[in-house]
mmCIF file of C-alpha atoms and ligand atoms in Angstrom:
data_model
loop_
_atom_site.group_PDB
_atom_site.id
_atom_site.type_symbol
_atom_site.label_atom_id
_atom_site.label_comp_id
_atom_site.label_asym_id
_atom_site.label_seq_id
_atom_site.Cartn_x
_atom_site.Cartn_y
_atom_site.Cartn_z
ATOM 1 C CA ILE C 1 117.813 130.709 50.650
ATOM 2 C CA SER C 2 120.350 128.244 51.976
ATOM 3 C CA LEU C 3 119.189 124.668 51.539
ATOM 4 C CA PHE C 4 121.090 123.792 54.696
ATOM 5 C CA THR C 5 119.343 126.166 57.045
ATOM 6 C CA THR C 6 117.676 124.357 59.911
ATOM 7 C CA THR C 7 116.240 126.063 62.918
ATOM 8 C CA ALA C 8 119.217 126.730 65.156
ATOM 9 C CA SER C 9 117.159 125.576 68.120
ATOM 10 C CA ALA C 10 116.773 122.094 66.622
ATOM 11 C CA GLN C 11 120.498 121.728 65.945
ATOM 12 C CA THR C 12 121.470 122.750 69.458
ATOM 13 C CA TYR C 13 118.231 121.756 71.286
ATOM 14 C CA PRO C 14 118.034 121.486 74.261
ATOM 15 C CA GLU C 15 120.175 124.309 75.537
ATOM 16 C CA ARG C 16 118.443 124.730 78.945
ATOM 17 C CA THR C 17 116.087 123.081 81.454
ATOM 18 C CA ILE C 18 112.866 121.585 80.062
ATOM 19 C CA THR C 19 109.583 121.647 82.030
ATOM 20 C CA MET C 20 107.387 118.556 81.861
ATOM 21 C CA VAL C 21 103.935 119.423 83.072
ATOM 22 C CA VAL C 22 102.024 116.663 84.859
ATOM 23 C CA PRO C 23 98.344 117.624 85.102
ATOM 24 C CA PHE C 24 97.791 115.872 88.454
ATOM 25 C CA SER C 25 99.221 116.088 91.978
ATOM 26 C CA ALA C 26 102.659 114.905 92.900
ATOM 27 C CA GLY C 27 102.823 111.342 94.176
ATOM 28 C CA GLY C 28 100.087 109.978 91.942
ATOM 29 C CA PRO C 29 100.322 107.479 89.057
ATOM 30 C CA THR C 30 100.822 110.063 86.281
ATOM 31 C CA ASP C 31 103.518 111.790 88.340
ATOM 32 C CA THR C 32 105.249 108.453 89.024
ATOM 33 C CA VAL C 33 105.397 107.615 85.297
ATOM 34 C CA ALA C 34 106.529 111.159 84.435
ATOM 35 C CA ARG C 35 109.387 111.304 86.936
ATOM 36 C CA LEU C 36 110.831 107.967 85.892
ATOM 37 C CA VAL C 37 110.720 108.940 82.208
ATOM 38 C CA ALA C 38 111.938 112.530 82.788
ATOM 39 C CA GLU C 39 114.931 111.296 84.827
ATOM 40 C CA SER C 40 116.009 108.992 82.048
ATOM 41 C CA MET C 41 115.370 111.443 79.209
ATOM 42 C CA SER C 42 117.424 114.108 81.049
ATOM 43 C CA LYS C 43 120.486 111.874 80.825
ATOM 44 C CA ASP C 44 120.176 111.494 77.053
ATOM 45 C CA LEU C 45 119.307 115.147 76.418
ATOM 46 C CA GLY C 46 122.049 116.520 78.676
ATOM 47 C CA GLN C 47 119.539 118.974 80.203
ATOM 48 C CA GLN C 48 117.357 118.583 83.256
ATOM 49 C CA ILE C 49 113.655 117.827 82.685
ATOM 50 C CA VAL C 50 111.831 119.349 85.709
ATOM 51 C CA VAL C 51 108.419 117.921 86.461
ATOM 52 C CA GLU C 52 105.799 120.557 87.317
ATOM 53 C CA ASN C 53 102.495 119.339 88.829
ATOM 54 C CA VAL C 54 99.547 121.467 87.600
ATOM 55 C CA GLY C 55 96.443 119.754 88.994
ATOM 56 C CA GLY C 56 92.788 120.549 88.701
ATOM 57 C CA ALA C 57 89.746 119.944 86.489
ATOM 58 C CA GLY C 58 90.630 116.335 85.827
ATOM 59 C CA GLY C 59 93.921 117.186 84.101
ATOM 60 C CA THR C 60 92.543 119.837 81.751
ATOM 61 C CA LEU C 61 94.126 122.767 83.609
ATOM 62 C CA GLY C 62 97.617 121.319 83.147
ATOM 63 C CA ALA C 63 96.948 120.441 79.533
ATOM 64 C CA GLY C 64 95.694 124.002 78.955
ATOM 65 C CA ARG C 65 98.836 125.406 80.492
ATOM 66 C CA VAL C 66 100.980 123.553 77.952
ATOM 67 C CA ALA C 67 98.640 124.408 75.067
ATOM 68 C CA SER C 68 99.270 128.113 75.758
ATOM 69 C CA SER C 69 103.047 127.807 76.384
ATOM 70 C CA GLU C 70 105.858 128.877 74.005
ATOM 71 C CA ALA C 71 106.229 126.304 71.207
ATOM 72 C CA ASP C 72 110.010 126.165 71.712
ATOM 73 C CA GLY C 73 110.427 122.630 73.107
ATOM 74 C CA TYR C 74 111.026 123.792 76.671
ATOM 75 C CA THR C 75 107.531 123.076 77.935
ATOM 76 C CA ILE C 76 106.072 119.604 77.324
ATOM 77 C CA LEU C 77 103.122 117.667 78.740
ATOM 78 C CA LEU C 78 102.821 114.092 79.972
ATOM 79 C CA HIS C 79 99.145 113.161 80.078
ATOM 80 C CA HIS C 80 97.058 110.011 79.686
ATOM 81 C CA ILE C 81 93.724 108.763 78.289
ATOM 82 C CA GLY C 82 92.118 111.768 79.946
ATOM 83 C CA MET C 83 93.377 113.864 76.989
ATOM 84 C CA ALA C 84 90.935 111.924 74.838
ATOM 85 C CA THR C 85 87.968 111.643 77.223
ATOM 86 C CA SER C 86 88.143 115.316 78.260
ATOM 87 C CA ALA C 87 87.587 116.257 74.595
ATOM 88 C CA THR C 88 84.011 114.963 75.029
ATOM 89 C CA LEU C 89 83.499 115.468 78.775
ATOM 90 C CA TYR C 90 84.325 119.189 78.684
ATOM 91 C CA ARG C 91 82.180 121.236 76.304
ATOM 92 C CA LYS C 92 84.104 124.431 77.208
ATOM 93 C CA LEU C 93 87.768 123.390 77.089
ATOM 94 C CA ALA C 94 90.425 126.160 77.069
ATOM 95 C CA TYR C 95 92.106 124.382 74.157
ATOM 96 C CA ASP C 96 91.153 122.537 70.970
ATOM 97 C CA THR C 97 92.403 119.038 71.753
ATOM 98 C CA LEU C 98 93.240 118.052 68.169
ATOM 99 C CA ASN C 99 94.783 121.370 67.212
ATOM 100 C CA ALA C 100 96.615 122.647 70.249
ATOM 101 C CA PHE C 101 99.434 120.130 70.499
ATOM 102 C CA GLU C 102 102.265 118.507 68.664
ATOM 103 C CA TYR C 103 103.030 114.872 69.438
ATOM 104 C CA VAL C 104 106.136 113.194 70.830
ATOM 105 C CA GLY C 105 105.065 109.613 71.578
ATOM 106 C CA LEU C 106 103.290 107.021 73.664
ATOM 107 C CA VAL C 107 104.889 106.066 77.007
ATOM 108 C CA THR C 108 103.009 103.156 78.578
ATOM 109 C CA GLU C 109 99.519 101.641 79.005
ATOM 110 C CA VAL C 110 98.761 101.086 82.715
ATOM 111 C CA PRO C 111 96.102 98.642 84.017
ATOM 112 C CA MET C 112 93.669 99.754 86.682
ATOM 113 C CA THR C 113 92.609 98.188 89.964
ATOM 114 C CA ILE C 114 89.243 98.387 91.710
ATOM 115 C CA VAL C 115 90.264 98.970 95.335
ATOM 116 C CA ALA C 116 88.737 99.858 98.724
ATOM 117 C CA ARG C 117 89.838 100.935 102.192
ATOM 118 C CA LYS C 118 91.277 97.888 103.924
ATOM 119 C CA ASP C 119 88.355 97.295 106.317
ATOM 120 C CA PHE C 120 85.663 97.480 103.600
ATOM 121 C CA GLU C 121 83.510 94.481 104.428
ATOM 122 C CA PRO C 122 82.895 92.611 101.119
ATOM 123 C CA THR C 123 85.460 89.948 100.349
ATOM 124 C CA ASP C 124 85.071 89.674 96.549
ATOM 125 C CA LEU C 125 83.918 91.856 93.634
ATOM 126 C CA LYS C 126 80.422 90.335 93.461
ATOM 127 C CA GLY C 127 79.870 90.923 97.175
ATOM 128 C CA MET C 128 81.321 94.400 96.825
ATOM 129 C CA ILE C 129 78.901 95.245 94.015
ATOM 130 C CA ASP C 130 75.952 93.952 96.044
ATOM 131 C CA TYR C 131 77.100 95.982 99.063
ATOM 132 C CA VAL C 132 77.666 99.161 97.008
ATOM 133 C CA LYS C 133 74.219 98.897 95.367
ATOM 134 C CA ALA C 134 72.566 98.392 98.755
ATOM 135 C CA ASN C 135 74.421 101.404 100.205
ATOM 136 C CA LYS C 136 74.584 103.613 97.110
ATOM 137 C CA ASP C 137 73.797 106.824 99.048
ATOM 138 C CA THR C 138 76.588 106.440 101.548
ATOM 139 C CA VAL C 139 79.438 104.642 99.760
ATOM 140 C CA THR C 140 82.003 107.205 98.490
ATOM 141 C CA VAL C 141 84.130 106.816 95.354
ATOM 142 C CA ALA C 142 87.378 108.827 95.081
ATOM 143 C CA ASN C 143 88.689 110.140 91.759
ATOM 144 C CA ALA C 144 90.972 112.829 90.362
ATOM 145 C CA GLY C 145 88.216 114.939 88.794
ATOM 146 C CA ILE C 146 86.120 114.670 85.639
ATOM 147 C CA GLY C 147 88.578 113.704 82.882
ATOM 148 C CA ALA C 148 90.797 111.622 85.100
ATOM 149 C CA ALA C 149 91.474 107.971 84.505
ATOM 150 C CA SER C 150 90.004 107.228 87.895
ATOM 151 C CA HIS C 151 86.891 109.136 86.835
ATOM 152 C CA LEU C 152 86.615 107.191 83.571
ATOM 153 C CA CYS C 153 86.951 103.844 85.372
ATOM 154 C CA GLY C 154 84.475 104.925 88.070
ATOM 155 C CA MET C 155 82.034 106.019 85.343
ATOM 156 C CA LEU C 156 82.357 102.620 83.592
ATOM 157 C CA PHE C 157 81.878 100.872 86.955
ATOM 158 C CA MET C 158 78.698 102.835 87.762
ATOM 159 C CA SER C 159 77.371 102.148 84.284
ATOM 160 C CA ALA C 160 78.182 98.434 84.621
ATOM 161 C CA ILE C 161 76.362 98.145 87.966
ATOM 162 C CA GLU C 162 73.653 100.546 86.838
ATOM 163 C CA THR C 163 74.045 102.532 90.094
ATOM 164 C CA PRO C 164 75.210 106.147 90.440
ATOM 165 C CA LEU C 165 77.468 106.671 93.470
ATOM 166 C CA VAL C 166 78.705 109.605 95.533
ATOM 167 C CA THR C 167 82.071 110.713 94.128
ATOM 168 C CA VAL C 168 84.797 112.661 95.956
ATOM 169 C CA PRO C 169 87.165 114.534 93.553
ATOM 170 C CA TYR C 170 90.825 115.203 94.342
ATOM 171 C CA LYS C 171 93.590 116.950 92.385
ATOM 172 C CA GLY C 172 95.180 113.566 91.904
ATOM 173 C CA THR C 173 94.908 110.011 93.141
ATOM 174 C CA GLY C 174 98.010 110.582 95.218
ATOM 175 C CA PRO C 175 95.990 112.621 97.765
ATOM 176 C CA ALA C 176 92.969 110.341 97.140
ATOM 177 C CA MET C 177 95.097 107.365 98.192
ATOM 178 C CA THR C 178 95.944 109.179 101.475
ATOM 179 C CA ASP C 179 92.261 109.344 102.332
ATOM 180 C CA LEU C 180 91.665 105.747 101.210
ATOM 181 C CA LEU C 181 94.486 104.581 103.484
ATOM 182 C CA GLY C 182 92.914 106.642 106.300
ATOM 183 C CA GLY C 183 89.425 105.300 105.650
ATOM 184 C CA GLN C 184 87.987 108.703 104.834
ATOM 185 C CA VAL C 185 86.804 107.447 101.434
ATOM 186 C CA ASP C 186 85.506 103.966 100.575
ATOM 187 C CA ILE C 187 86.471 102.823 97.031
ATOM 188 C CA MET C 188 88.508 103.971 94.044
ATOM 189 C CA CYS C 189 89.504 102.706 90.596
ATOM 190 C CA ASP C 190 93.134 103.631 90.168
ATOM 191 C CA GLN C 191 96.183 102.654 88.196
ATOM 192 C CA THR C 192 98.553 99.919 89.332
ATOM 193 C CA THR C 193 101.334 102.558 89.295
ATOM 194 C CA ASN C 194 99.643 103.939 92.392
ATOM 195 C CA THR C 195 98.023 100.906 94.015
ATOM 196 C CA THR C 196 100.404 97.958 93.597
ATOM 197 C CA LYS C 197 102.583 98.642 96.618
ATOM 198 C CA GLN C 198 99.553 99.377 98.824
ATOM 199 C CA ILE C 199 97.779 96.210 97.766
ATOM 200 C CA GLN C 200 100.938 94.108 98.300
ATOM 201 C CA GLY C 201 101.317 95.740 101.708
ATOM 202 C CA GLY C 202 97.739 95.013 102.671
ATOM 203 C CA THR C 203 96.968 98.681 103.456
ATOM 204 C CA ILE C 204 94.125 98.721 100.886
ATOM 205 C CA LYS C 205 91.870 95.942 99.598
ATOM 206 C CA ALA C 206 91.895 94.962 95.905
ATOM 207 C CA TYR C 207 88.825 93.440 94.246
ATOM 208 C CA ALA C 208 89.843 93.281 90.595
ATOM 209 C CA VAL C 209 92.235 94.372 87.872
ATOM 210 C CA THR C 210 90.930 95.873 84.621
ATOM 211 C CA SER C 211 93.532 94.102 82.426
ATOM 212 C CA PRO C 212 92.541 91.212 80.111
ATOM 213 C CA ALA C 213 94.557 88.793 82.287
ATOM 214 C CA LYS C 214 95.827 88.689 85.896
ATOM 215 C CA LEU C 215 98.971 90.712 86.529
ATOM 216 C CA PRO C 216 102.249 89.027 87.652
ATOM 217 C CA VAL C 217 102.667 91.633 90.393
ATOM 218 C CA LEU C 218 99.120 90.984 91.735
ATOM 219 C CA PRO C 219 98.637 87.245 91.108
ATOM 220 C CA ASP C 220 95.820 86.918 93.662
ATOM 221 C CA VAL C 221 93.682 89.708 92.229
ATOM 222 C CA PRO C 222 91.140 88.419 89.655
ATOM 223 C CA THR C 223 90.251 90.363 86.528
ATOM 224 C CA ALA C 224 86.990 92.315 86.540
ATOM 225 C CA MET C 225 85.881 90.276 83.598
ATOM 226 C CA GLU C 226 86.345 86.894 85.303
ATOM 227 C CA SER C 227 84.575 88.414 88.395
ATOM 228 C CA GLY C 228 81.408 89.033 86.454
ATOM 229 C CA LEU C 229 81.907 92.517 84.924
ATOM 230 C CA ALA C 230 81.740 91.367 81.317
ATOM 231 C CA ASP C 231 84.139 93.207 78.958
ATOM 232 C CA PHE C 232 85.157 95.608 81.768
ATOM 233 C CA GLU C 233 88.642 96.264 80.431
ATOM 234 C CA VAL C 234 90.428 99.605 80.420
ATOM 235 C CA GLY C 235 94.106 100.458 80.005
ATOM 236 C CA ILE C 236 95.450 103.960 80.735
ATOM 237 C CA TRP C 237 97.762 104.923 77.912
ATOM 238 C CA HIS C 238 100.094 107.901 78.449
ATOM 239 C CA GLY C 239 101.631 110.256 75.902
ATOM 240 C CA VAL C 240 104.041 113.182 75.729
ATOM 241 C CA TYR C 241 102.926 116.305 73.870
ATOM 242 C CA SER C 242 104.350 119.742 73.067
ATOM 243 C CA PRO C 243 102.534 123.010 72.174
ATOM 244 C CA LYS C 244 101.311 123.404 68.586
ATOM 245 C CA GLY C 245 104.033 124.947 66.511
ATOM 246 C CA THR C 246 106.940 123.251 68.284
ATOM 247 C CA PRO C 247 109.440 122.425 65.440
ATOM 248 C CA ALA C 248 109.056 118.876 64.116
ATOM 249 C CA ASP C 249 112.732 118.096 64.574
ATOM 250 C CA VAL C 250 112.511 119.170 68.213
ATOM 251 C CA ASN C 251 109.614 116.722 68.697
ATOM 252 C CA GLU C 252 111.608 114.044 66.872
ATOM 253 C CA ARG C 253 114.605 114.701 69.177
ATOM 254 C CA LEU C 254 112.323 114.357 72.162
ATOM 255 C CA ALA C 255 110.808 111.148 70.696
ATOM 256 C CA LYS C 256 114.301 109.672 70.257
ATOM 257 C CA SER C 257 115.051 110.479 73.882
ATOM 258 C CA LEU C 258 111.729 108.958 74.985
ATOM 259 C CA GLN C 259 112.439 105.780 73.015
ATOM 260 C CA LEU C 260 115.802 105.481 74.797
ATOM 261 C CA ALA C 261 114.157 106.078 78.183
ATOM 262 C CA LEU C 262 111.637 103.322 77.554
ATOM 263 C CA LYS C 263 114.568 100.910 77.119
ATOM 264 C CA ASP C 264 116.368 102.201 80.216
ATOM 265 C CA PRO C 265 116.619 99.154 82.553
ATOM 266 C CA ASN C 266 115.644 101.309 85.545
ATOM 267 C CA VAL C 267 112.478 102.464 83.768
ATOM 268 C CA VAL C 268 111.640 98.933 82.580
ATOM 269 C CA ASP C 269 112.210 97.440 86.056
ATOM 270 C CA ARG C 270 110.251 100.137 87.923
ATOM 271 C CA PHE C 271 107.388 99.909 85.453
ATOM 272 C CA ALA C 272 107.337 96.114 85.909
ATOM 273 C CA GLU C 273 107.235 96.433 89.691
ATOM 274 C CA LEU C 274 104.250 98.748 89.278
ATOM 275 C CA GLY C 275 102.327 96.442 86.957
ATOM 276 C CA THR C 276 103.021 98.022 83.577
ATOM 277 C CA VAL C 277 105.328 97.879 80.583
ATOM 278 C CA PRO C 278 106.861 100.602 78.387
ATOM 279 C CA SER C 279 105.350 101.345 74.988
ATOM 280 C CA SER C 280 107.244 99.923 72.034
ATOM 281 C CA GLU C 281 109.747 101.984 70.005
ATOM 282 C CA ALA C 282 107.198 102.061 67.179
ATOM 283 C CA ASP C 283 104.617 103.544 69.538
ATOM 284 C CA ALA C 284 106.980 106.098 71.066
ATOM 285 C CA THR C 285 106.677 108.286 67.958
ATOM 286 C CA PRO C 286 104.703 111.430 67.057
ATOM 287 C CA ALA C 287 102.649 109.571 64.430
ATOM 288 C CA ALA C 288 101.674 106.747 66.804
ATOM 289 C CA LEU C 289 100.526 109.142 69.533
ATOM 290 C CA LYS C 290 98.557 111.276 67.062
ATOM 291 C CA ALA C 291 96.752 108.178 65.751
ATOM 292 C CA LYS C 292 96.089 106.924 69.308
ATOM 293 C CA LEU C 293 94.597 110.220 70.465
ATOM 294 C CA GLU C 294 92.362 110.546 67.438
ATOM 295 C CA SER C 295 91.090 106.950 67.647
ATOM 296 C CA GLU C 296 90.541 107.199 71.432
ATOM 297 C CA ILE C 297 88.490 110.393 71.137
ATOM 298 C CA THR C 298 86.262 108.576 68.635
ATOM 299 C CA ARG C 299 86.099 105.416 70.797
ATOM 300 C CA TRP C 300 85.111 107.109 74.062
ATOM 301 C CA LYS C 301 82.724 109.775 72.726
ATOM 302 C CA PRO C 302 79.644 107.445 72.525
ATOM 303 C CA VAL C 303 80.496 105.733 75.883
ATOM 304 C CA ILE C 304 80.657 109.132 77.627
ATOM 305 C CA GLU C 305 77.481 110.351 75.874
ATOM 306 C CA ALA C 306 75.658 107.150 76.926
ATOM 307 C CA ALA C 307 76.724 107.705 80.557
ATOM 308 C CA GLY C 308 75.547 111.320 80.250
ATOM 309 C CA GLN C 309 78.346 112.616 82.536
ATOM 310 C CA TYR C 310 79.734 116.000 81.483
ATOM 311 C CA ALA C 311 81.964 118.508 83.247
ATOM 312 C CA ASP C 312 79.844 121.635 82.882
HETATM 313 C C1 LIG Q 401 93.868 109.816 87.199
HETATM 314 O O1 LIG Q 401 93.026 109.358 87.952
HETATM 315 O O2 LIG Q 401 93.696 110.314 86.079
HETATM 316 C C2 LIG Q 401 95.256 109.835 87.659
HETATM 317 O O3 LIG Q 401 95.488 108.655 88.329
HETATM 318 C C3 LIG Q 401 95.404 110.965 88.575
HETATM 319 C C4 LIG Q 401 96.813 111.040 89.054
HETATM 320 O O4 LIG Q 401 97.736 110.700 88.268
HETATM 321 O O5 LIG Q 401 97.025 111.515 90.184
#
């Protein structure tokens, strides 16, 4: 056996277009992150990365699509913390979260914002919480389905205020934002990658950010913690995965391209405008993403079980 044989695909990979599945609608926060990263990675790889939006079931349909794809490096997934929470929320998942994927690397950790339609009456988070508790049967909360980041943040919010609310699920917070702008839905907890421009433009109202400190792009928006929601902090980390069995050197080649993309000035600047920063080179690796996913499944399992919210 030749000691120098390596899978031909790895030596010449990629030879054709790569599909990056985003498990939420176009125009939402996950899609925004994916398109910026895919555009930059395409330049390095010399092949187009085409983003395909596969929404539904809080991101688990899109993840399942990739789990059952050819493990040849030409179908990859960009997903976020929902990969970890869905492992507990869904007791009948179409894939085994810790055994259906290979890892490429972490991409970014995005803060969230608690927002409302612009004419929502309360003027601060405390007033908003009082109002929501007093009108718990009529106030509507938008999210992107059980397993979405917006679902997780909404669940944490309802647990913190000890009040269940009426939720309205969408295939992504892109379409949810359309209804928030139109006043068809009242509140949402969504990532700055989807809300920053709307908040700055005054077309929605922001009550808090879920980051440990105020964000430079939203200097007037207090943190949830300083507004009375003690230890209400959640960051939406994103990772790139490939189907189980994808050759390790293909994943490494993708990781190298991801690391370059995360240093691309256009990616860095656009992320900054949207309230987030790229993951470090050390985190944009298969090992770092694997460790993150495993630790996050462990971290969120008891929180989800305490909230008692499951998908089936
Ligand atoms: C989520 O809520 O998980 C995402 O924001 C949905 C999306 O990216 O559209």
